[in-house]
Short mmCIF file of C-alpha atoms in Angstrom, two decimals:
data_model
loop_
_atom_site.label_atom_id
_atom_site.label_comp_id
_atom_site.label_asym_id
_atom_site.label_seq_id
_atom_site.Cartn_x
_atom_site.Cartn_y
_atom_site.Cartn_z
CA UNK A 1 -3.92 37.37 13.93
CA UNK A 2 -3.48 35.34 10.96
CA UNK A 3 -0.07 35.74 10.93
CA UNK A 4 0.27 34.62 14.31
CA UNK A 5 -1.41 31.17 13.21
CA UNK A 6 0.57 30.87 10.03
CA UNK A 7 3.69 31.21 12.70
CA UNK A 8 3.05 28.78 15.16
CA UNK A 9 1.73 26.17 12.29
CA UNK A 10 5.39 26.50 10.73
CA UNK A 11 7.14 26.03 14.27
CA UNK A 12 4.85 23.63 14.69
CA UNK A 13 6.01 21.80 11.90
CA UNK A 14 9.72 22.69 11.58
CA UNK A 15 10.44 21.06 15.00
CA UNK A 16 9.23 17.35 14.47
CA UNK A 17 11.18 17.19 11.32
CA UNK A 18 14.18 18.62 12.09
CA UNK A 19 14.48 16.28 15.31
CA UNK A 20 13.27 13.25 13.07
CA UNK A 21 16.12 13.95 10.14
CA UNK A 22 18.72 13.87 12.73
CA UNK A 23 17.23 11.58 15.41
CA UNK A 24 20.03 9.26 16.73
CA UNK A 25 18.18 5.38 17.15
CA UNK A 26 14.64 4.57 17.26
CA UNK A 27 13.53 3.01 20.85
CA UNK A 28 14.56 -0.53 21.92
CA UNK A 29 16.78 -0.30 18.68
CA UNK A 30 20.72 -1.17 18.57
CA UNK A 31 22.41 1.53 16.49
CA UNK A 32 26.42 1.15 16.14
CA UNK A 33 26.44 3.73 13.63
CA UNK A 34 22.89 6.21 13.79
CA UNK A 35 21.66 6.94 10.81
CA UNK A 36 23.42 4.38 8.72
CA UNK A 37 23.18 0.77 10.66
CA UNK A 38 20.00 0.35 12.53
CA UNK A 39 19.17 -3.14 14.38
CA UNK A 40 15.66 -3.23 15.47
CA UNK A 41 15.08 -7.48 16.41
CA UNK A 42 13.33 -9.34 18.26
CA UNK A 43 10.95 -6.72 19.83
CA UNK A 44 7.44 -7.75 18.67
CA UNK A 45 6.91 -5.50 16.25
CA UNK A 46 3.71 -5.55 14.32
CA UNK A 47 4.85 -2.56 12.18
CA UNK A 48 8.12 -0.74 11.09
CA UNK A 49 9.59 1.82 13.70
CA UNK A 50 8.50 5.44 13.24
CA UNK A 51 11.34 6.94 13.81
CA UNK A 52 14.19 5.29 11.80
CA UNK A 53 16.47 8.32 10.02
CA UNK A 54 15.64 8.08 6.40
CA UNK A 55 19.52 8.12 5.78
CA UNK A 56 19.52 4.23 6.77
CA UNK A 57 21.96 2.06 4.41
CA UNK A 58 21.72 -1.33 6.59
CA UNK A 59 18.41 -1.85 8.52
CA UNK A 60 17.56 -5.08 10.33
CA UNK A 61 13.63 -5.61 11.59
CA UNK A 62 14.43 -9.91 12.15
CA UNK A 63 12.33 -11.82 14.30
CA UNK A 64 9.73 -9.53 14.74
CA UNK A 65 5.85 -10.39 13.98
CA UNK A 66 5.74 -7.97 10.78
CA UNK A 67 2.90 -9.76 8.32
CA UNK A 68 2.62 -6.44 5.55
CA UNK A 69 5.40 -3.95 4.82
CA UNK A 70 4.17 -2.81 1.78
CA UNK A 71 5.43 0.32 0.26
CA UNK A 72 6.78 1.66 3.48
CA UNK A 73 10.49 1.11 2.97
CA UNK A 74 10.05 3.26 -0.69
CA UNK A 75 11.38 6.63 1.55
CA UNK A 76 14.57 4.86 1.98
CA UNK A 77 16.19 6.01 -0.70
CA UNK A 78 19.79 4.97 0.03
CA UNK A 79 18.86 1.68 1.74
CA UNK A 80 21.23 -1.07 0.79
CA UNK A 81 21.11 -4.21 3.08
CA UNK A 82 17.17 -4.73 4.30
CA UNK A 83 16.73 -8.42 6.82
CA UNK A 84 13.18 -8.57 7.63
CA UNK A 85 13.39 -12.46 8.41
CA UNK A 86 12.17 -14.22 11.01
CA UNK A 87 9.24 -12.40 10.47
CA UNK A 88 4.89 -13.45 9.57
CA UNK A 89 5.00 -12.30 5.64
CA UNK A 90 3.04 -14.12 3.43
CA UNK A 91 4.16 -12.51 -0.16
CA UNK A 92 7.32 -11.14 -0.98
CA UNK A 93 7.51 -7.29 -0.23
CA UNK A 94 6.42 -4.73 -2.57
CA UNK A 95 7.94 -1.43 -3.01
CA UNK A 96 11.05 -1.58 -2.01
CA UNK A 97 13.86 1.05 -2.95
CA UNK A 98 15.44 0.25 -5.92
CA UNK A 99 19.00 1.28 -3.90
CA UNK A 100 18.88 -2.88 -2.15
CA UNK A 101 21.94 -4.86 -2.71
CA UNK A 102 21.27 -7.74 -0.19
CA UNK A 103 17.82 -8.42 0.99
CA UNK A 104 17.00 -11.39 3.29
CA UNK A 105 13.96 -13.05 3.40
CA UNK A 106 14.37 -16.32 5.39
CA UNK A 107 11.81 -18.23 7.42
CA UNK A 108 8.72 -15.64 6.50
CA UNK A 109 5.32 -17.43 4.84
CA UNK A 110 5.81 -16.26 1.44
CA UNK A 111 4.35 -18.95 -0.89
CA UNK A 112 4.94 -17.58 -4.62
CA UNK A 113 6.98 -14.83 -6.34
CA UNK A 114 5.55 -13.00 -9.21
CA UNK A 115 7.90 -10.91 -12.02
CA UNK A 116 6.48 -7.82 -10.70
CA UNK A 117 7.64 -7.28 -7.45
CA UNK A 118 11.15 -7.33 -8.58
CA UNK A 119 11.19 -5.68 -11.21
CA UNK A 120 12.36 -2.50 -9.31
CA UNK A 121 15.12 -4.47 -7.65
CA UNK A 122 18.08 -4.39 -10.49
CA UNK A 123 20.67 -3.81 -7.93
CA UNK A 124 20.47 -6.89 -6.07
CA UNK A 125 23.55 -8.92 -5.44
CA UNK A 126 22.18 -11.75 -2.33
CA UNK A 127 18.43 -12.81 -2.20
CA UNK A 128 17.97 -14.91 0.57
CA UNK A 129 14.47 -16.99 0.72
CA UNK A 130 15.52 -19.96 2.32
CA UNK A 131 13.04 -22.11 4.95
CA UNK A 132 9.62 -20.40 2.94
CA UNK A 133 6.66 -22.09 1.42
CA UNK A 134 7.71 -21.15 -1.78
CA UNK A 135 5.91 -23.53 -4.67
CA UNK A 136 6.18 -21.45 -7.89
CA UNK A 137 8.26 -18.63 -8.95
CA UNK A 138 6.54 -17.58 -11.86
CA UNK A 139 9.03 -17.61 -15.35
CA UNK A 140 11.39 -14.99 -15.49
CA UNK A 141 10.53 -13.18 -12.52
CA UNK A 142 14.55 -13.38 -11.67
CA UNK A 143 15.42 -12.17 -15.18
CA UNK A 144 16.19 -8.86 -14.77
CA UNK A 145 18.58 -8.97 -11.76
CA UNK A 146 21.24 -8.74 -14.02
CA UNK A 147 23.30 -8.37 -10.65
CA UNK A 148 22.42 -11.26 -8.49
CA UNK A 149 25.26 -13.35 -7.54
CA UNK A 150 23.82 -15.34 -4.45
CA UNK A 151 20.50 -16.94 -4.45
CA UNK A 152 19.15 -19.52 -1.78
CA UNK A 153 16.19 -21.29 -1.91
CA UNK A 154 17.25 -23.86 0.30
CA UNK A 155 14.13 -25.03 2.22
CA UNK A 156 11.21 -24.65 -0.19
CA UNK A 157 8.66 -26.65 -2.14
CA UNK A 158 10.30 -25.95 -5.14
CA UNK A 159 9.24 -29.28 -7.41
CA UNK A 160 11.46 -27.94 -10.78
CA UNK A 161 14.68 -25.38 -11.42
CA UNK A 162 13.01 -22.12 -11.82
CA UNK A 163 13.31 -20.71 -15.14
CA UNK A 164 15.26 -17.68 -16.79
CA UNK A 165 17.73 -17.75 -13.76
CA UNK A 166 19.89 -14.48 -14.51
CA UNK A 167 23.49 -15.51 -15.57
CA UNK A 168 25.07 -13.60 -13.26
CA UNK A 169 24.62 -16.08 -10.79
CA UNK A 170 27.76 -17.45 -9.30
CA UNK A 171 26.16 -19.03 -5.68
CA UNK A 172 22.82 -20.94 -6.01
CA UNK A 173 21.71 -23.01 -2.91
CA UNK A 174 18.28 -25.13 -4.29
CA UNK A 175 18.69 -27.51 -1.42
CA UNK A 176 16.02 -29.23 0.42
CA UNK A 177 13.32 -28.84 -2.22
CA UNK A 178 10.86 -31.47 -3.87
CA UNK A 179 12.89 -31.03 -7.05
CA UNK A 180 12.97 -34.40 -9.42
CA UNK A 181 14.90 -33.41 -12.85
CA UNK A 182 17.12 -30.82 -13.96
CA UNK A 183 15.58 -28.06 -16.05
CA UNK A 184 19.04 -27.79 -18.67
CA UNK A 185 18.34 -24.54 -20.62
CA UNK A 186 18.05 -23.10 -17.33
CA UNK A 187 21.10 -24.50 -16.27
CA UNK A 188 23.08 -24.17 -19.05
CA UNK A 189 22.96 -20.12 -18.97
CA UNK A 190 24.77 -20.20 -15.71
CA UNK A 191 28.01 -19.48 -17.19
CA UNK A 192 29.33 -17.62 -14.42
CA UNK A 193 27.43 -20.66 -11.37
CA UNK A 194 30.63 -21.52 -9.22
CA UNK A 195 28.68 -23.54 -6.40
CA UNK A 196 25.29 -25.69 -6.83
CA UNK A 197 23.76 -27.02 -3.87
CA UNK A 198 20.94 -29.50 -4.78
CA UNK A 199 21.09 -31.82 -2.24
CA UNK A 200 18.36 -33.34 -0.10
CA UNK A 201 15.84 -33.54 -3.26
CA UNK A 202 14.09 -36.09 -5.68
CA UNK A 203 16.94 -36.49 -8.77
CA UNK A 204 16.90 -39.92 -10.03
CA UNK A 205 19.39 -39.12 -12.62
CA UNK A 206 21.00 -36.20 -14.25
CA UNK A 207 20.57 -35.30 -17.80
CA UNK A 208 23.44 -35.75 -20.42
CA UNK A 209 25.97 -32.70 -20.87
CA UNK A 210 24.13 -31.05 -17.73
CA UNK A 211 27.18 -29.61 -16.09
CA UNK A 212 29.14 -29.25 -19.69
CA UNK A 213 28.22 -25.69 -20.09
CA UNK A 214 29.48 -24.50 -16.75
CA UNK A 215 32.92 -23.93 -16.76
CA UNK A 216 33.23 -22.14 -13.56
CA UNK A 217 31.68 -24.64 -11.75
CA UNK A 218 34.19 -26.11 -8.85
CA UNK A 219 31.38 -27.64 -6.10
CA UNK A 220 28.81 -29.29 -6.22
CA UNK A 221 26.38 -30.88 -3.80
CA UNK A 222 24.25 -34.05 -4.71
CA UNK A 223 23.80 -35.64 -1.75
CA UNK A 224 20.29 -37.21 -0.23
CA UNK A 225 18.86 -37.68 -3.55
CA UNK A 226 16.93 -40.44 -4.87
CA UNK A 227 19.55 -41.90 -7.44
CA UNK A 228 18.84 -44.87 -9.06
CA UNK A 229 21.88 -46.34 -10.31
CA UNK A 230 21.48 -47.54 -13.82
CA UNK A 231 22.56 -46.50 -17.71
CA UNK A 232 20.97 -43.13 -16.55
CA UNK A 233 23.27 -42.01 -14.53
CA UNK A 234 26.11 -42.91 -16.24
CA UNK A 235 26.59 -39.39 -17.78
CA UNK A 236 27.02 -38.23 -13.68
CA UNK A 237 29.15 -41.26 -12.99
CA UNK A 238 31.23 -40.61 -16.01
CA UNK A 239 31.59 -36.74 -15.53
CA UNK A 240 32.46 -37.29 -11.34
CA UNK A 241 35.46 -39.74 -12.14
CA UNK A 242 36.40 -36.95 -14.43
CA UNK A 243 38.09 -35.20 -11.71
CA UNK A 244 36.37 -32.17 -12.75
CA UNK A 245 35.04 -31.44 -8.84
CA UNK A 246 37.11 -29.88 -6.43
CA UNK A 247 35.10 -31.71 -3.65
CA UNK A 248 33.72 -35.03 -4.39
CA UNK A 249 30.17 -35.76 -3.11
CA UNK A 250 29.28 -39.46 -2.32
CA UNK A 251 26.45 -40.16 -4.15
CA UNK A 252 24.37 -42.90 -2.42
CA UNK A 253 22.16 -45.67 -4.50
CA UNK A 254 18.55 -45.71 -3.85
CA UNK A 255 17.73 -47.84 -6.48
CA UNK A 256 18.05 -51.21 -7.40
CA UNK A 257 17.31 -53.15 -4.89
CA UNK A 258 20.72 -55.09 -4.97
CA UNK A 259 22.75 -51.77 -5.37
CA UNK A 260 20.85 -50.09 -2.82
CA UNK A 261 23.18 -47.80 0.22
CA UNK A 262 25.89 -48.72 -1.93
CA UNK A 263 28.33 -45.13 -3.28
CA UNK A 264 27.95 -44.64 -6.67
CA UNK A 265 31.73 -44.22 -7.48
CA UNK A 266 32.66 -48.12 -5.71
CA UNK A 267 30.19 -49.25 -8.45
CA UNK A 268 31.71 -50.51 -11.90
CA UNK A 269 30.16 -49.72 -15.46
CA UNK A 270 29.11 -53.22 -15.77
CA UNK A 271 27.05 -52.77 -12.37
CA UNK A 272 25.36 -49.81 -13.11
CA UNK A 273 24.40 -50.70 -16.84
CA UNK A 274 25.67 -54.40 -17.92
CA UNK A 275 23.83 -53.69 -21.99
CA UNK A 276 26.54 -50.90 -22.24
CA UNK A 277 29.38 -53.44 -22.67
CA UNK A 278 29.68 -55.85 -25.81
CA UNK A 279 31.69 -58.79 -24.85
CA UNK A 280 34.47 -57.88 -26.81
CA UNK A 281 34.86 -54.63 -24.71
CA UNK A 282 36.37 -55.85 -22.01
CA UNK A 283 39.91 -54.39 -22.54
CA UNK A 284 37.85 -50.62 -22.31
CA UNK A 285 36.21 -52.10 -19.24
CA UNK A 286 39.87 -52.75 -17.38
CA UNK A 287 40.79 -49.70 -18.57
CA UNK A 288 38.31 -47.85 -16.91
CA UNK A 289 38.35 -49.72 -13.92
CA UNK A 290 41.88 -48.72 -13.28
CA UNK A 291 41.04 -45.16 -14.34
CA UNK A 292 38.71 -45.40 -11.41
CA UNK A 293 40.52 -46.64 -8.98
CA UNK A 294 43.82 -44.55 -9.90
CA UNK A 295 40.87 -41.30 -9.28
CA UNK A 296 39.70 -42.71 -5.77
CA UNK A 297 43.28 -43.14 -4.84
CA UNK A 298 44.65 -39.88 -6.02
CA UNK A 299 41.45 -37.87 -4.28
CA UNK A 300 43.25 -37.88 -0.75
CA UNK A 301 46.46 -37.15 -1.65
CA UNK A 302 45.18 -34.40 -3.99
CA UNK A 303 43.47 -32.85 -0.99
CA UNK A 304 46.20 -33.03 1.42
CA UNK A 305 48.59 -31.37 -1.21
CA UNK A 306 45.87 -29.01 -1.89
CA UNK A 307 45.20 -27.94 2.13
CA UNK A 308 49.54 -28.11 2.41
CA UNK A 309 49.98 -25.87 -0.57
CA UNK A 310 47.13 -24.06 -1.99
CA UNK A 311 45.26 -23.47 0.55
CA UNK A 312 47.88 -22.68 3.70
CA UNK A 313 50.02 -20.44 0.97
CA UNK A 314 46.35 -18.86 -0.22
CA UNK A 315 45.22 -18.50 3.75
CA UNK A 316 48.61 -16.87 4.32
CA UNK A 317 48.49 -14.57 1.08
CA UNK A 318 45.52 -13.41 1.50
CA UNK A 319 46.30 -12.57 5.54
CA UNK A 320 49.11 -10.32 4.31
CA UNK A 321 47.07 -9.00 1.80
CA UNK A 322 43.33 -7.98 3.79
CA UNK A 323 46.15 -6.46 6.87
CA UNK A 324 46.08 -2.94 5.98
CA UNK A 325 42.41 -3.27 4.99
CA UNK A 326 41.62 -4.23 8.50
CA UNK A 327 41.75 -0.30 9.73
CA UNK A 328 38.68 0.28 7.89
CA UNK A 329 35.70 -0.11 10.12
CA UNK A 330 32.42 -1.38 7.93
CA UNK A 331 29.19 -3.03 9.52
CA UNK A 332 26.54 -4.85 8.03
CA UNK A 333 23.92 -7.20 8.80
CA UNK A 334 26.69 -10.47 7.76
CA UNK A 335 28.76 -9.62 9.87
CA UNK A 336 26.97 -8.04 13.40
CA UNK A 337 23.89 -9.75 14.93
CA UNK A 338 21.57 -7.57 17.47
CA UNK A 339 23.18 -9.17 20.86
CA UNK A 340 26.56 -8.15 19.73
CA UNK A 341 25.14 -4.96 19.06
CA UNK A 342 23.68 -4.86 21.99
CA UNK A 343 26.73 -5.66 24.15
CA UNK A 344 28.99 -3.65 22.01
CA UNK A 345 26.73 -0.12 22.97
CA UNK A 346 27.31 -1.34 26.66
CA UNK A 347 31.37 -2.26 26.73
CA UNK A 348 31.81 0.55 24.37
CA UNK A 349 34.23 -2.20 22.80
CA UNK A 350 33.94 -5.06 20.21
CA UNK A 351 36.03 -8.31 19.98
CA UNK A 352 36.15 -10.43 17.06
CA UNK A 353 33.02 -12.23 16.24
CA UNK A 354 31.90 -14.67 13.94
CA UNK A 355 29.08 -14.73 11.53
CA UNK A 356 25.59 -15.91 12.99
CA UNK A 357 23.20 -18.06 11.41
CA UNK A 358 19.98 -17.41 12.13
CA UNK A 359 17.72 -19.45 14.72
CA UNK A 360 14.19 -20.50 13.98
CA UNK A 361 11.76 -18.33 15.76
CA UNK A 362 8.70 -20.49 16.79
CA UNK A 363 5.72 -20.16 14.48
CA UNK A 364 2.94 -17.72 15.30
CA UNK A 365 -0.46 -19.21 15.22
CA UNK A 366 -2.41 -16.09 16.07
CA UNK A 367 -3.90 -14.87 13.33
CA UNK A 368 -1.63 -11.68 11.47
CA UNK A 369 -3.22 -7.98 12.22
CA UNK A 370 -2.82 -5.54 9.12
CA UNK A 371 -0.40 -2.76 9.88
CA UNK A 372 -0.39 0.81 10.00
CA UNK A 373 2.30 2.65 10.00
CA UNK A 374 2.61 6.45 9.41
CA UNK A 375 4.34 7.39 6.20
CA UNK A 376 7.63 8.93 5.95
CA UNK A 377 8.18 12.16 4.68
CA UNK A 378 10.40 12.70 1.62
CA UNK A 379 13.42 13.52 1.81
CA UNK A 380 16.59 14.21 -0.64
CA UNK A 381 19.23 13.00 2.60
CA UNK A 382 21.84 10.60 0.70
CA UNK A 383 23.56 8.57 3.35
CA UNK A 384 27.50 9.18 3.26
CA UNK A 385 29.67 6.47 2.71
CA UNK A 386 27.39 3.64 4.06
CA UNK A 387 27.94 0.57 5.16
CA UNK A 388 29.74 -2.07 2.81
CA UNK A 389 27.65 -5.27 1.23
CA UNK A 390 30.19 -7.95 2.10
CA UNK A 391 29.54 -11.10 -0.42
CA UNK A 392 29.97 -14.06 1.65
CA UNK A 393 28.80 -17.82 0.96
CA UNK A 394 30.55 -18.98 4.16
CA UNK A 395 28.64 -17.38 7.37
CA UNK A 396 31.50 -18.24 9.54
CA UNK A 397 34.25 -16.60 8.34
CA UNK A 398 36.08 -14.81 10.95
CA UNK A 399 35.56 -10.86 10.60
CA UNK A 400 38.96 -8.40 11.83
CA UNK A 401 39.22 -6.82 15.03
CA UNK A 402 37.59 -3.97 14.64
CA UNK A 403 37.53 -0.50 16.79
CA UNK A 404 34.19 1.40 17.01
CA UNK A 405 33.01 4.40 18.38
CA UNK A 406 29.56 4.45 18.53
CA UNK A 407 27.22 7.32 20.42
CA UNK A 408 27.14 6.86 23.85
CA UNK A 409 23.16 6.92 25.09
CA UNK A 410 24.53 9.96 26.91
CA UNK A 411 25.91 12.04 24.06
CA UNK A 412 21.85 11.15 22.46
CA UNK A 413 20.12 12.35 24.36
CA UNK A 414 21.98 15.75 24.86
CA UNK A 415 21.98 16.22 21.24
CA UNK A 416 18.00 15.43 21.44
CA UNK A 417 17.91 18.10 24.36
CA UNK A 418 19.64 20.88 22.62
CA UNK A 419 17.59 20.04 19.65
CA UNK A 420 14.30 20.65 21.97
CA UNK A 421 15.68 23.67 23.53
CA UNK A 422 16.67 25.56 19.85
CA UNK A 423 12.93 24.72 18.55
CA UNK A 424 11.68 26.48 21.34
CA UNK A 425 13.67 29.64 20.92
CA UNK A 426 13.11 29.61 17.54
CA UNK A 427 8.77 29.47 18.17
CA UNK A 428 9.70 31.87 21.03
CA UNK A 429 11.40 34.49 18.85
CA UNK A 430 8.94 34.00 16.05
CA UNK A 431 5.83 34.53 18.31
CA UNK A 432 8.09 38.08 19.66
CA UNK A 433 8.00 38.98 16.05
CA UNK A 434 4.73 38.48 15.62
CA UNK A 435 2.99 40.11 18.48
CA UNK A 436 5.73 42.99 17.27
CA UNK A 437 3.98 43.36 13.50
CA UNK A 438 0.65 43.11 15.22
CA UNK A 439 1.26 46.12 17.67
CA UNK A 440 2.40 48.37 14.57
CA UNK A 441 -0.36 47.16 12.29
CA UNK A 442 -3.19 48.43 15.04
CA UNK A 443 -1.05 51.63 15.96
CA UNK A 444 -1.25 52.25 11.93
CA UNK A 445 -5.19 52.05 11.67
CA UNK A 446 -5.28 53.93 14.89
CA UNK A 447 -3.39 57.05 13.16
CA UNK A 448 -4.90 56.57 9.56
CA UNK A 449 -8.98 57.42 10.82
CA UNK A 450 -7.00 60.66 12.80
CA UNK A 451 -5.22 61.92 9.66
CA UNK A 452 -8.60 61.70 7.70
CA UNK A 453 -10.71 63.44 9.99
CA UNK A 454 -7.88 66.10 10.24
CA UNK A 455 -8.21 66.33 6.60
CA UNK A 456 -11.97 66.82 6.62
#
């Protein structure tokens, strides 16, 4: 009898799991590849799915009503691209696999970040927090992504340039903040920062040698700032007329009164700071005048020369180049939203699509229930070759035509049958094999008292 229990507890148990290791899409999910690409939005969700294969690489819970995910995600061992925006968290997610490369965090609640909960994260390459509450990111808790090459914060209440940014760093969007001065030994160990978007903040004026210690740096975004145009600012003035940007920004006085909606670059040195001239300067005064007008000149036939040459030979290059690459089918959460997953399951075909950016969901005001969600059970499955991080600071570029083959709902749910059908055989056979041992074992003490009294 006991091994009859033990048997039907081990069917019991063998069945779930095998159907959950190799279970195809999770319900109301969008799966173009199972078990690799999962897209689970806009469904309500106050908790993760239950059934998502462990061997996920790209996984997409946006625009959902998720408030704690806590720990959950830890199972997903080979997890690379995680979105949970759109979403009701109010702190930045703890536990996640140490496996992320991108993680997306935009338009949640979260209002700080602490050193902690990234300290498991060294693998990052994209963070994306924009349109949070964020006020404080506590010193050095972006340290040790050594890897981290795009960061947006774009959308905060950021009131300073958070400190011990990791060098890495070549794409940092600070944009829309409260931020009024430039932190410089922050800045200055961006060696490797090629954009910096700072616009739409409080800058009055931008330190001295500020930008000298980038030398990668080729754009740069100042606009909607409060600049008030006086000997402060002539270090930015100065360093603009340099020609050093690929795209100028106009820069638009705030401050004085009488230079006020006037562009910076129109303005002469005398205007901006008349002590800064002796009056026996003004030969270096022409000079730079004409310096300044031969820059503002030169811009537009710099960038028509540029978009003739550089950048149709570059866009032509580069065609020729990426061809052959364009038989290589990769997904990830850049470049497929849920709809087109959606209609790519049900036309079983997929044109070329652009890059989405995300819309606002409207704000919950119903107070956040805490989840629970079953745990996962461990597992050793390593995801194959999974889908491929692509790095991307432009969300419309145009993705090749690409030809998938995804599981047909048909072909699931056959495979889910057969899968039902072989755990029943299996507790079938076992149970035969048990009521088997159990006929032989009675038979047994039925002939051992007969032998003894024999004996006697």
């Amino acid at each position: 009898m006991l091994w009859c229990r033990c048997g039907v507890l081990l069917a019991l148990c063998i069945c779930p799991l095998a159907c959950l290791a190799v279970s195809p899409c999770p319900t109301g999910c969008c799966c173009p590849r199972p078990g690799f690409l999962v897209l689970c939005e806009s469904l309500g969700l106050r908790s993760l799915p239950r059934s998502v294969p462990l061997s996920t690489s790209a996984l997409s819970v946006a625009r959902n009503q998720l408030c704690n995910v806590d720990h959950q995600l830890w199972p997903f061992s080979g997890l690379q691209e995680l979105s949970l925006s759109h979403n009701l968290l109010a702190r930045f997610p703890r536990g996640l696999p140490p496996s992320l490369e991108s993680l997306q965090l935009q338009e949640n609640r979260i209002t700080y970040i602490t050193s902690g909960v990234l300290r498991q994260l060294g693998n990052l390459t994209r963070l994306d927090l924009e349109d949070n509450r964020i006020r404080a990111i506590q010193p050095g808790a972006l340290q040790g992504l050594h890897k981290l090459q795009v960061l947006t914060l774009k959308g905060n209440r950021l009131t300073s340039l958070p400190l011990n940014l990791p060098p890495s760093l070549t794409h940092l969007d600070l944009s829309e903040n409260c931020i009024s001065a430039l932190d410089l030994p922050s800045l200055s160990a961006l060696v490797n920062l090629q954009v910096l978007k700072i616009n739409s903040n409080c800058l009055r004026s931008v330190p001295e040698s500020a930008f000298d210690s980038l030398p990668r740096l080729r754009s740069v975004d100042l606009t909607n700032n409060l600049w008030v145009c006086e000997c402060d600012i002539l270090y930015l003035y100065r360093w603009l007329l340099s020609g050093r940007l690929k795209m100028a920004t106009d820069i638009v006085c705030t401050e004085p009164d009488h230079l006020a909606h006037r562009l910076l670059l129109n303005l002469s040195v005398v205007a901006i700071c008349p002590r800064v001239l002796k009056p026996n300067d003004r030969t270096h005064e022409r000079d730079l005048s004409s310096a300044q007008e031969r820059t503002l000149t030169a811009q537009p036939a710099e960038k028509i020369s540029k978009l003739t040459t550089n950048g149709l030979l570059s866009e032509a290059l580069n065609s020729n180049q990426d061809s052959p690459k364009t038989r290589v089918l990769h997904y990830s959460l850049e470049t497929l939203t849920y709809e087109e997953c959606l209609s790519l399951n049900n036309s079983q075909s997929v044109s070329p699509f652009h890059l989405k950016t995300t819309t606002s969901l409207p704000e919950e005001e119903q107070r956040c229930r805490d989840n629970i969600t079953a745990r996962y059970p461990q597992s050793n499955v390593t995801p194959a070759e999974g889908t491929q991080f692509l790095l991307s600071t432009h969300r419309d570029a145009l993705v090749p035509t690409l030809v998938p083959q995804p599981f047909t709902q048909q072909a699931s749910a056959a495979i889910v049958s057969l899968l039902v059908v072989l755990c029943v055989l299996v507790a079938l056979v076992m149970l035969a094999v048990l009521l088997v041992l159990k006929k032989v074992l009675v038979r047994q003490q039925r002939v051992a008292p007969a032998d003894s009294g024999s004996a006697g």
